[in-house]
Coordinates of C-alpha atoms in Angstrom, one line a residue:
Chain A
X1 CA 70.2 55.3 62.8
X2 CA 67.9 55.0 65.8
X3 CA 67.2 51.4 64.9
X4 CA 70.9 50.7 64.9
X5 CA 71.5 52.3 68.2
X6 CA 69.4 50.0 70.4
X7 CA 71.2 46.7 69.6
X8 CA 74.5 48.6 70.0
X9 CA 73.4 49.5 73.5
X10 CA 72.4 45.9 74.2
X11 CA 75.9 44.7 73.2
X12 CA 77.6 47.4 75.2
X13 CA 75.5 46.4 78.3
X14 CA 76.4 42.8 77.8
X15 CA 80.1 43.6 77.6
X16 CA 79.8 45.8 80.7
X17 CA 78.0 43.0 82.6
X18 CA 80.6 40.4 81.7
X19 CA 83.5 42.8 82.6
X20 CA 81.7 43.5 85.9
X21 CA 81.3 39.8 86.7
X22 CA 84.9 39.1 85.9
X23 CA 86.1 42.0 88.1
X24 CA 83.8 40.8 90.9
X25 CA 85.2 37.3 90.7
X26 CA 88.8 38.6 90.8
X27 CA 90.6 37.0 93.8
X28 CA 90.8 39.5 96.6
X29 CA 94.2 38.4 97.7
X30 CA 96.8 40.6 99.3
X31 CA 100.3 39.2 99.4
X32 CA 103.4 40.6 100.9
X33 CA 107.0 39.4 101.4
X34 CA 109.6 40.8 103.8
X35 CA 112.7 39.9 105.7
X36 CA 112.5 39.5 109.4
X37 CA 114.1 37.0 111.9
X38 CA 116.9 36.7 109.3
X39 CA 114.4 34.9 107.1
X40 CA 111.6 35.4 104.7
X41 CA 108.2 36.4 106.0
X42 CA 105.3 35.8 103.6
X43 CA 101.8 37.1 104.5
X44 CA 98.7 36.5 102.5
X45 CA 95.3 38.0 103.5
X46 CA 92.2 37.1 101.6
X47 CA 88.9 39.1 101.4
X48 CA 90.0 42.4 103.0
X49 CA 90.3 45.7 101.1
X50 CA 93.9 46.2 100.0
X51 CA 94.5 49.2 102.3
X52 CA 93.4 47.4 105.4
X53 CA 95.3 44.3 104.5
X54 CA 98.4 46.4 104.0
X55 CA 97.9 48.1 107.4
X56 CA 97.4 44.8 109.2
X57 CA 100.5 43.3 107.5
X58 CA 102.6 46.3 108.5
X59 CA 101.4 45.9 112.1
X60 CA 102.3 42.2 112.2
X61 CA 105.7 42.9 110.7
X62 CA 106.5 45.6 113.3
X63 CA 105.5 43.1 116.0
X64 CA 107.8 40.5 114.4
X65 CA 110.6 43.1 114.3
X66 CA 110.2 43.8 118.1
X67 CA 110.2 40.1 118.9
X68 CA 113.3 39.6 116.8
X69 CA 115.1 42.4 118.6
X70 CA 113.9 41.0 122.0
X71 CA 115.0 37.5 121.2
X72 CA 118.1 37.9 119.1
X73 CA 120.6 35.4 120.2
X74 CA 123.9 36.8 119.1
X75 CA 123.8 40.6 118.8
X76 CA 127.0 42.0 120.4
X77 CA 126.5 43.2 124.0
X78 CA 129.4 45.6 123.6
X79 CA 127.7 48.4 121.6
X80 CA 124.6 48.5 123.8
X81 CA 122.7 46.6 121.1
X82 CA 122.1 43.5 123.2
X83 CA 118.6 42.1 123.1
X84 CA 116.6 41.3 126.2
X85 CA 117.8 37.7 125.6
X86 CA 121.4 38.9 125.3
X87 CA 121.2 40.7 128.6
X88 CA 119.7 37.6 130.1
X89 CA 122.5 35.4 128.8
X90 CA 125.1 37.7 130.1
X91 CA 123.5 37.5 133.6
X92 CA 123.2 33.7 133.4
X93 CA 126.9 33.3 132.6
X94 CA 128.0 35.7 135.3
X95 CA 126.4 33.9 138.2
X96 CA 123.2 33.4 140.1
X97 CA 122.2 37.0 140.3
X98 CA 118.5 37.4 139.4
X99 CA 117.4 39.7 136.6
X100 CA 114.1 41.2 135.8
X101 CA 112.2 40.0 132.8
X102 CA 109.0 41.1 131.1
X103 CA 105.8 39.0 131.1
X104 CA 106.3 37.9 127.5
X105 CA 109.8 36.6 128.2
X106 CA 108.5 34.8 131.2
X107 CA 105.7 33.2 129.2
X108 CA 108.2 32.1 126.5
X109 CA 110.7 30.7 128.9
X110 CA 108.1 28.7 130.8
X111 CA 106.6 27.3 127.6
X112 CA 110.0 26.4 126.1
X113 CA 111.0 24.7 129.4
X114 CA 107.9 22.6 129.4
X115 CA 108.5 21.6 125.8
X116 CA 112.1 20.8 126.5
X117 CA 111.2 18.5 129.3
X118 CA 108.5 16.9 127.3
X119 CA 111.0 16.1 124.5
X120 CA 113.5 14.5 126.9
X121 CA 115.8 17.5 126.4
X122 CA 116.1 17.0 122.7
X123 CA 114.5 20.4 122.1
X124 CA 117.0 22.3 124.2
X125 CA 117.2 26.1 123.7
X126 CA 119.8 26.4 126.4
X127 CA 122.6 25.0 124.2
X128 CA 123.6 28.4 122.7
X129 CA 127.2 27.8 123.4
X130 CA 127.2 24.6 121.3
X131 CA 125.4 26.3 118.4
X132 CA 127.9 29.1 118.6
X133 CA 130.8 26.5 118.6
X134 CA 129.5 25.1 115.4
X135 CA 129.4 28.6 113.9
X136 CA 125.7 28.9 113.4
X137 CA 125.2 32.0 115.5
X138 CA 126.2 34.3 112.7
X139 CA 124.4 35.8 109.8
X140 CA 127.0 34.5 107.4
X141 CA 128.6 31.2 108.5
X142 CA 131.3 29.0 107.1
X143 CA 132.9 25.7 107.9
X144 CA 134.5 25.7 111.4
X145 CA 137.5 23.8 112.8
X146 CA 135.9 21.1 114.8
X147 CA 137.3 21.3 118.3
X148 CA 136.4 17.9 119.8
X149 CA 137.5 18.7 123.4
X150 CA 135.6 22.0 123.4
X151 CA 132.4 20.3 122.1
X152 CA 132.7 17.5 124.6
X153 CA 133.2 20.0 127.4
X154 CA 130.1 21.9 126.4
X155 CA 128.1 18.7 126.4
X156 CA 129.5 17.8 129.8
X157 CA 128.5 21.2 131.2
X158 CA 124.9 19.9 130.7
X159 CA 122.9 23.1 130.2
X160 CA 119.2 22.4 130.6
X161 CA 116.1 24.6 130.6
X162 CA 115.3 23.3 134.1
X163 CA 118.5 25.1 135.3
X164 CA 116.6 28.4 134.7
X165 CA 114.6 29.4 137.8
X166 CA 111.7 31.9 137.2
X167 CA 110.2 33.6 140.1
X168 CA 107.5 36.1 139.3
X169 CA 109.3 38.7 137.1
X170 CA 112.8 37.7 137.9
X171 CA 115.0 34.8 136.7
X172 CA 118.4 33.3 137.2
X173 CA 120.3 30.2 136.2
X174 CA 121.7 27.5 138.4
X175 CA 124.1 26.6 135.7
X176 CA 126.4 29.3 134.2
X177 CA 126.7 27.3 131.0
X178 CA 123.1 28.0 130.0
X179 CA 123.0 30.2 126.9
X180 CA 119.6 30.7 125.4
X181 CA 119.0 30.5 121.7
X182 CA 115.3 30.5 120.8
X183 CA 115.9 29.9 117.1
X184 CA 113.7 26.8 117.2
X185 CA 110.8 28.5 119.0
X186 CA 110.6 32.2 118.2
X187 CA 109.3 31.9 114.7
X188 CA 106.5 29.5 115.8
X189 CA 105.6 31.7 118.7
X190 CA 105.5 34.7 116.3
X191 CA 103.0 32.8 114.1
X192 CA 100.7 32.3 117.0
X193 CA 100.9 36.0 118.0
X194 CA 100.1 37.1 114.4
X195 CA 97.2 34.6 114.1
X196 CA 95.9 35.8 117.4
X197 CA 96.1 39.5 116.3
X198 CA 94.4 38.9 113.0
X199 CA 91.5 37.0 114.7
X200 CA 91.0 39.9 117.1
X201 CA 90.9 42.2 114.1
X202 CA 88.1 40.0 112.6
X203 CA 90.3 38.8 109.8
X204 CA 89.1 35.4 108.9
X205 CA 91.3 34.4 106.0
X206 CA 95.0 34.6 106.1
X207 CA 98.2 32.5 105.6
X208 CA 101.4 33.4 107.5
X209 CA 104.8 31.9 106.6
X210 CA 107.9 32.7 108.7
X211 CA 110.9 30.9 107.3
X212 CA 108.9 27.8 106.3
X213 CA 106.7 27.6 109.4
X214 CA 103.1 28.3 108.3
X215 CA 99.8 28.9 110.0
X216 CA 96.4 29.2 108.3
X217 CA 93.3 31.2 109.2
X218 CA 90.1 30.3 107.3
X219 CA 90.7 29.7 103.6
X220 CA 91.6 31.1 100.2
X221 CA 88.2 32.0 98.8
X222 CA 86.3 28.8 98.1
X223 CA 89.2 26.5 98.6
X224 CA 91.4 25.8 101.6
X225 CA 94.9 27.3 101.8
X226 CA 97.3 25.0 100.1
X227 CA 101.0 24.6 101.1
X228 CA 103.9 22.9 99.4
X229 CA 106.6 20.9 101.2
X230 CA 110.1 21.6 100.0
X231 CA 112.3 19.0 98.3
X232 CA 115.4 18.7 100.5
X233 CA 117.7 18.7 97.5
X234 CA 115.9 20.5 94.7
X235 CA 114.3 23.9 94.3
X236 CA 110.8 22.4 94.0
X237 CA 107.9 21.1 96.2
X238 CA 107.6 17.3 96.6
X239 CA 104.0 17.4 97.8
X240 CA 101.1 19.7 98.7
X241 CA 98.5 19.6 101.4
X242 CA 95.5 21.7 102.4
X243 CA 96.0 23.6 105.6
X244 CA 92.7 24.0 107.4
X245 CA 91.7 26.8 109.7
X246 CA 94.0 27.0 112.8
X247 CA 96.4 24.3 111.5
X248 CA 100.1 24.9 111.3
X249 CA 103.0 23.1 109.5
X250 CA 106.7 23.2 110.1
X251 CA 109.7 21.7 108.4
X252 CA 113.2 21.2 109.8
X253 CA 115.8 20.4 107.2
X254 CA 119.6 19.9 106.8
X255 CA 119.5 22.2 103.7
X256 CA 118.7 25.7 105.2
X257 CA 121.7 26.4 107.4
X258 CA 124.7 24.1 106.9
X259 CA 128.3 23.9 105.7
X260 CA 130.2 21.2 103.9
X261 CA 133.5 19.9 105.3
X262 CA 135.4 17.0 103.8
X263 CA 132.4 16.0 101.8
X264 CA 130.2 15.8 104.8
X265 CA 127.2 18.0 105.6
X266 CA 127.0 19.8 109.0
X267 CA 123.6 21.3 109.5
X268 CA 122.3 23.6 112.3
X269 CA 120.3 20.9 114.1
X270 CA 122.5 19.7 116.9
X271 CA 121.9 16.6 119.1
X272 CA 122.4 18.0 122.6
X273 CA 123.5 14.5 123.8
X274 CA 126.5 14.3 121.5
X275 CA 127.0 18.0 120.7
X276 CA 127.2 17.1 117.0
X277 CA 125.0 18.0 114.0
X278 CA 122.5 15.4 113.0
X279 CA 123.5 13.5 109.8
X280 CA 121.0 10.7 109.4
X281 CA 118.0 12.8 108.3
X282 CA 117.4 15.3 105.5
X283 CA 114.0 16.7 106.6
X284 CA 111.1 16.3 109.0
X285 CA 107.7 18.0 108.4
X286 CA 105.1 18.1 111.2
X287 CA 101.4 19.1 110.7
X288 CA 99.7 20.4 113.8
X289 CA 96.0 20.7 114.5
X290 CA 94.6 23.6 116.5
X291 CA 95.5 23.2 120.2
X292 CA 93.5 23.8 123.4
X293 CA 93.7 27.2 125.0
X294 CA 96.4 27.7 127.6
X295 CA 98.6 25.0 126.1
X296 CA 101.4 25.5 123.6
X297 CA 99.7 26.8 120.4
X298 CA 99.9 25.2 117.0
X299 CA 102.5 27.7 115.6
X300 CA 105.0 27.2 118.4
X301 CA 104.4 23.4 118.3
X302 CA 105.0 23.3 114.5
X303 CA 108.4 25.0 115.1
X304 CA 109.5 22.9 118.1
X305 CA 108.1 19.4 117.4
X306 CA 110.0 18.8 114.2
X307 CA 113.4 19.1 116.0
X308 CA 113.3 16.1 118.4
X309 CA 111.9 13.9 115.6
X310 CA 114.8 15.1 113.4
X311 CA 117.4 14.4 116.1
X312 CA 116.3 10.9 117.3
X313 CA 117.8 8.0 115.4
X314 CA 115.5 6.0 113.1
X315 CA 114.4 3.4 115.7
X316 CA 113.3 6.1 118.2
X317 CA 111.6 8.6 115.8
X318 CA 108.0 7.2 116.2
X319 CA 108.4 7.0 120.0
X320 CA 109.4 10.7 120.4
X321 CA 106.6 11.7 118.0
X322 CA 104.1 9.8 120.2
X323 CA 105.6 11.4 123.4
X324 CA 105.0 14.9 121.8
X325 CA 101.5 13.9 120.6
X326 CA 102.4 14.3 117.0
X327 CA 100.3 12.2 114.6
X328 CA 100.9 13.9 111.2
X329 CA 104.5 13.9 110.2
X330 CA 106.9 12.9 107.4
X331 CA 110.6 12.1 107.6
X332 CA 113.0 12.1 104.7
X333 CA 116.2 10.0 105.1
X334 CA 119.6 10.4 103.6
X335 CA 118.6 8.4 100.5
X336 CA 115.8 10.9 99.9
X337 CA 113.1 8.4 100.8
X338 CA 110.0 9.6 102.5
X339 CA 108.4 7.9 105.6
X340 CA 105.0 9.2 106.5
X341 CA 102.3 8.3 109.0
X342 CA 99.0 7.1 107.6
X343 CA 97.4 10.2 109.1
X344 CA 99.8 12.4 107.1
X345 CA 99.5 10.3 103.9
X346 CA 95.7 11.0 103.7
X347 CA 96.5 14.8 103.7
X348 CA 99.3 14.7 101.0
X349 CA 99.0 15.2 97.3
X350 CA 102.3 14.1 95.7
X351 CA 104.0 16.2 93.0
X352 CA 107.3 14.4 92.9
X353 CA 107.0 11.0 91.1
X354 CA 110.3 9.6 92.6
X355 CA 109.2 10.3 96.2
X356 CA 105.8 8.9 95.5
X357 CA 107.3 5.7 94.1
X358 CA 109.6 5.1 97.1
X359 CA 107.1 6.1 99.7
X360 CA 106.8 4.3 103.0
X361 CA 103.7 4.6 105.1
X362 CA 104.3 3.6 108.7
X363 CA 102.1 3.7 111.8
X364 CA 103.0 5.9 114.7
X365 CA 102.3 3.0 117.1
X366 CA 105.0 2.2 119.6
X367 CA 106.7 -1.1 119.0
Chain B
X1 CA 73.1 47.9 57.3
X2 CA 70.5 50.4 56.1
X3 CA 72.8 51.9 53.5
X4 CA 73.6 48.4 52.2
X5 CA 69.9 47.7 51.8
X6 CA 69.2 51.0 50.0
X7 CA 72.1 50.4 47.7
X8 CA 70.7 46.9 46.9
X9 CA 67.2 48.4 46.3
X10 CA 68.5 51.0 43.9
X11 CA 70.9 49.0 41.8
X12 CA 69.4 45.6 41.6
X13 CA 66.7 44.6 39.1
X14 CA 63.2 44.6 40.4
X15 CA 62.7 40.8 40.3
X16 CA 65.4 40.0 42.9
X17 CA 64.8 43.2 45.0
X18 CA 62.0 41.7 47.1
X19 CA 63.9 38.5 47.8
X20 CA 67.0 40.4 49.0
X21 CA 64.7 42.7 50.9
X22 CA 63.1 39.9 52.9
X23 CA 66.4 38.1 53.3
X24 CA 68.2 41.2 54.7
X25 CA 65.3 41.7 57.1
X26 CA 65.8 38.2 58.6
X27 CA 69.6 38.7 58.5
X28 CA 69.3 42.0 60.3
X29 CA 68.2 40.4 63.6
X30 CA 70.5 37.4 63.2
X31 CA 73.5 39.6 62.4
X32 CA 73.2 41.3 65.8
X33 CA 72.8 38.0 67.5
X34 CA 76.0 36.7 65.9
X35 CA 77.8 40.0 66.5
X36 CA 76.8 40.0 70.2
X37 CA 77.8 36.3 70.6
X38 CA 81.1 37.1 68.9
X39 CA 81.9 40.0 71.2
X40 CA 81.0 38.0 74.3
X41 CA 83.2 35.1 73.1
X42 CA 86.1 37.4 72.4
X43 CA 85.7 39.1 75.8
X44 CA 85.6 35.8 77.6
X45 CA 88.5 34.3 75.7
X46 CA 90.5 37.5 76.3
X47 CA 89.9 37.2 80.0
X48 CA 90.6 33.5 80.1
X49 CA 93.7 33.3 78.0
X50 CA 95.3 36.8 78.1
X51 CA 95.4 37.4 81.8
X52 CA 96.8 34.0 82.8
X53 CA 99.0 33.8 79.8
X54 CA 100.6 30.4 79.3
X55 CA 104.1 31.8 78.8
X56 CA 105.9 31.6 82.1
X57 CA 107.6 34.6 83.7
X58 CA 110.0 35.1 86.5
X59 CA 109.3 37.6 89.3
X60 CA 112.3 39.1 91.1
X61 CA 111.6 40.5 94.5
X62 CA 114.0 42.8 96.4
X63 CA 113.2 43.2 100.1
X64 CA 109.5 43.8 100.4
X65 CA 109.0 45.1 96.9
X66 CA 108.6 43.5 93.4
X67 CA 111.8 44.5 91.5
X68 CA 110.4 43.2 88.2
X69 CA 108.7 40.5 86.3
X70 CA 110.4 39.2 83.1
X71 CA 109.4 36.8 80.4
X72 CA 111.2 33.5 80.3
X73 CA 111.2 33.6 76.5
X74 CA 114.5 35.5 76.2
X75 CA 118.1 35.1 76.9
X76 CA 119.2 37.7 79.3
X77 CA 121.2 38.5 82.4
X78 CA 119.7 40.9 84.9
X79 CA 121.9 42.6 87.4
X80 CA 120.2 43.5 90.7
X81 CA 121.7 45.6 93.5
X82 CA 120.6 43.6 96.6
X83 CA 121.0 44.4 100.3
X84 CA 124.7 43.3 100.4
X85 CA 125.7 43.6 96.8
X86 CA 125.1 43.0 93.1
X87 CA 123.6 39.7 92.0
X88 CA 123.0 38.3 88.5
X89 CA 119.8 36.6 87.5
X90 CA 120.0 34.7 84.2
X91 CA 117.1 33.8 82.0
X92 CA 117.5 31.3 79.2
X93 CA 115.1 29.0 77.3
X94 CA 112.2 29.1 79.7
X95 CA 114.4 28.8 82.8
X96 CA 115.8 31.2 85.3
X97 CA 118.5 31.1 88.1
X98 CA 120.8 33.0 90.3
X99 CA 124.1 32.8 88.4
X100 CA 126.1 35.2 90.6
X101 CA 125.6 36.4 94.1
X102 CA 127.7 38.3 96.7
X103 CA 126.5 36.1 99.5
X104 CA 128.9 33.8 101.4
X105 CA 127.2 30.5 101.3
X106 CA 126.0 30.6 97.7
X107 CA 122.8 28.6 98.5
X108 CA 120.9 30.6 96.0
X109 CA 123.3 29.9 93.2
X110 CA 123.4 26.2 94.1
X111 CA 119.7 26.0 93.7
X112 CA 120.3 25.9 90.0
X113 CA 117.8 26.4 87.2
X114 CA 114.2 26.9 88.0
X115 CA 111.8 25.8 85.2
X116 CA 108.4 25.0 86.6
X117 CA 105.7 27.4 87.7
X118 CA 105.8 27.9 91.5
X119 CA 109.5 27.1 91.9
X120 CA 111.4 29.7 93.9
X121 CA 115.0 30.5 95.0
X122 CA 115.7 32.9 97.8
X123 CA 118.9 34.7 98.8
X124 CA 118.4 35.6 102.5
X125 CA 121.6 37.7 103.0
X126 CA 121.0 39.7 99.9
X127 CA 117.2 39.8 100.4
X128 CA 116.5 38.7 96.8
X129 CA 114.0 36.1 95.6
X130 CA 113.0 34.6 92.3
X131 CA 109.7 32.9 91.7
X132 CA 108.4 31.4 88.5
X133 CA 104.9 32.4 87.5
X134 CA 102.7 30.4 85.2
X135 CA 99.1 29.6 84.5
X136 CA 98.8 27.3 87.4
X137 CA 99.9 27.7 91.0
X138 CA 100.2 24.4 92.9
X139 CA 100.3 26.0 96.3
X140 CA 99.9 29.3 98.2
X141 CA 103.0 29.0 100.3
X142 CA 106.0 26.7 100.9
X143 CA 107.1 24.9 104.0
X144 CA 110.9 24.5 104.0

């Protein structure tokens, strides 16, 4: 019996070693999904103990919730539920009386104003009244009766970010038609806040996705974080790319918030010059490298920069991208054909054969 | 092993006893080698094949929790009480979809059938999501 016991022990030890090795090699990935900002928030943290990852995630989600409450664009002012932004909008519309704002709001407004000017007013968070007229300032929206005169009046009222005057911790608007809606900025800003927080907590590997805007920290084990780009008309990804440390990606599409009327699609991206939803583009994806300190960070830029490229007609798309300093981007037209810059093409791995076949690679150079 | 040898020694005629005896001694070491290799192989295959099983599944998430994970190898309707009402998720022939939803825009239902690993459909108003899980995941997250 003793002779038989020794080999048995060897076998048991071998099994234990293999099991241990497999357990050690298990990916240490924490993944959570929640609903904030009226959209899906998806946080992955790699290489941290689960309890810590969960605590960090909860902290980030609470921050997002605060930011959402602060920046909510259409919560009714009547029942004292108005956000800081709602209060601000009420003050803007009632006249030139200055109101106090917190340092975070001041920082956001200054940065959004800078980006609005840089994009020749195509990124314009002060057109809240237009967005509301098209019915997109609701949780559940439906087709609206298009009131041409109303829309034309709202465009003529010419609300601009430069109408907002910020003096220390007070602000007022020179134009009572300014109504802020930071729907194209807040999610990107939140990405930067979360990335900043995680870095300060010495978390080196994480991937944060707020409603399709994504920022990466470090990588997923031995490989970079990999993100997919949504097909504008199918529930699938058309391509993937590796998102390196500090890089961010954002997509604007006509398929997330839209309604159909008389066979036409009306999406939530509105050209401030015409007052009408853009109908010549299905999607724009921008890829943003890490930005210098004290300038707009990668997350906010990934949210903002896709909009002006989406809005401009085809002949002007590359010019506006160059103005914004965007090198990596992809545009999908109404025939579901993809146009990418050579810089972007080198990053992409195509999954969709149709898209790959009809791909157009174009330089960003101005004509 | 020892019992086997003793049985052999007792019952077999003397002239083959020695041959078997030497043979079984050689076999004795080899046996353990084969046995060890076998167990190692089974353990490795078990880990490789069982944990990432090829059969695709669908994961339903409700809010921030996993509601359930279901095999796609069945025909079934699952009724889930979401944030604003009851939705129906249908599973059929390796595919899954939202087939009924209380939401206004019905984007989730219009997404149609999901069939490949990594595909997902989300119903924001009802805070429900479907994701197909398979042996390979093409990406960590999706930009949409």
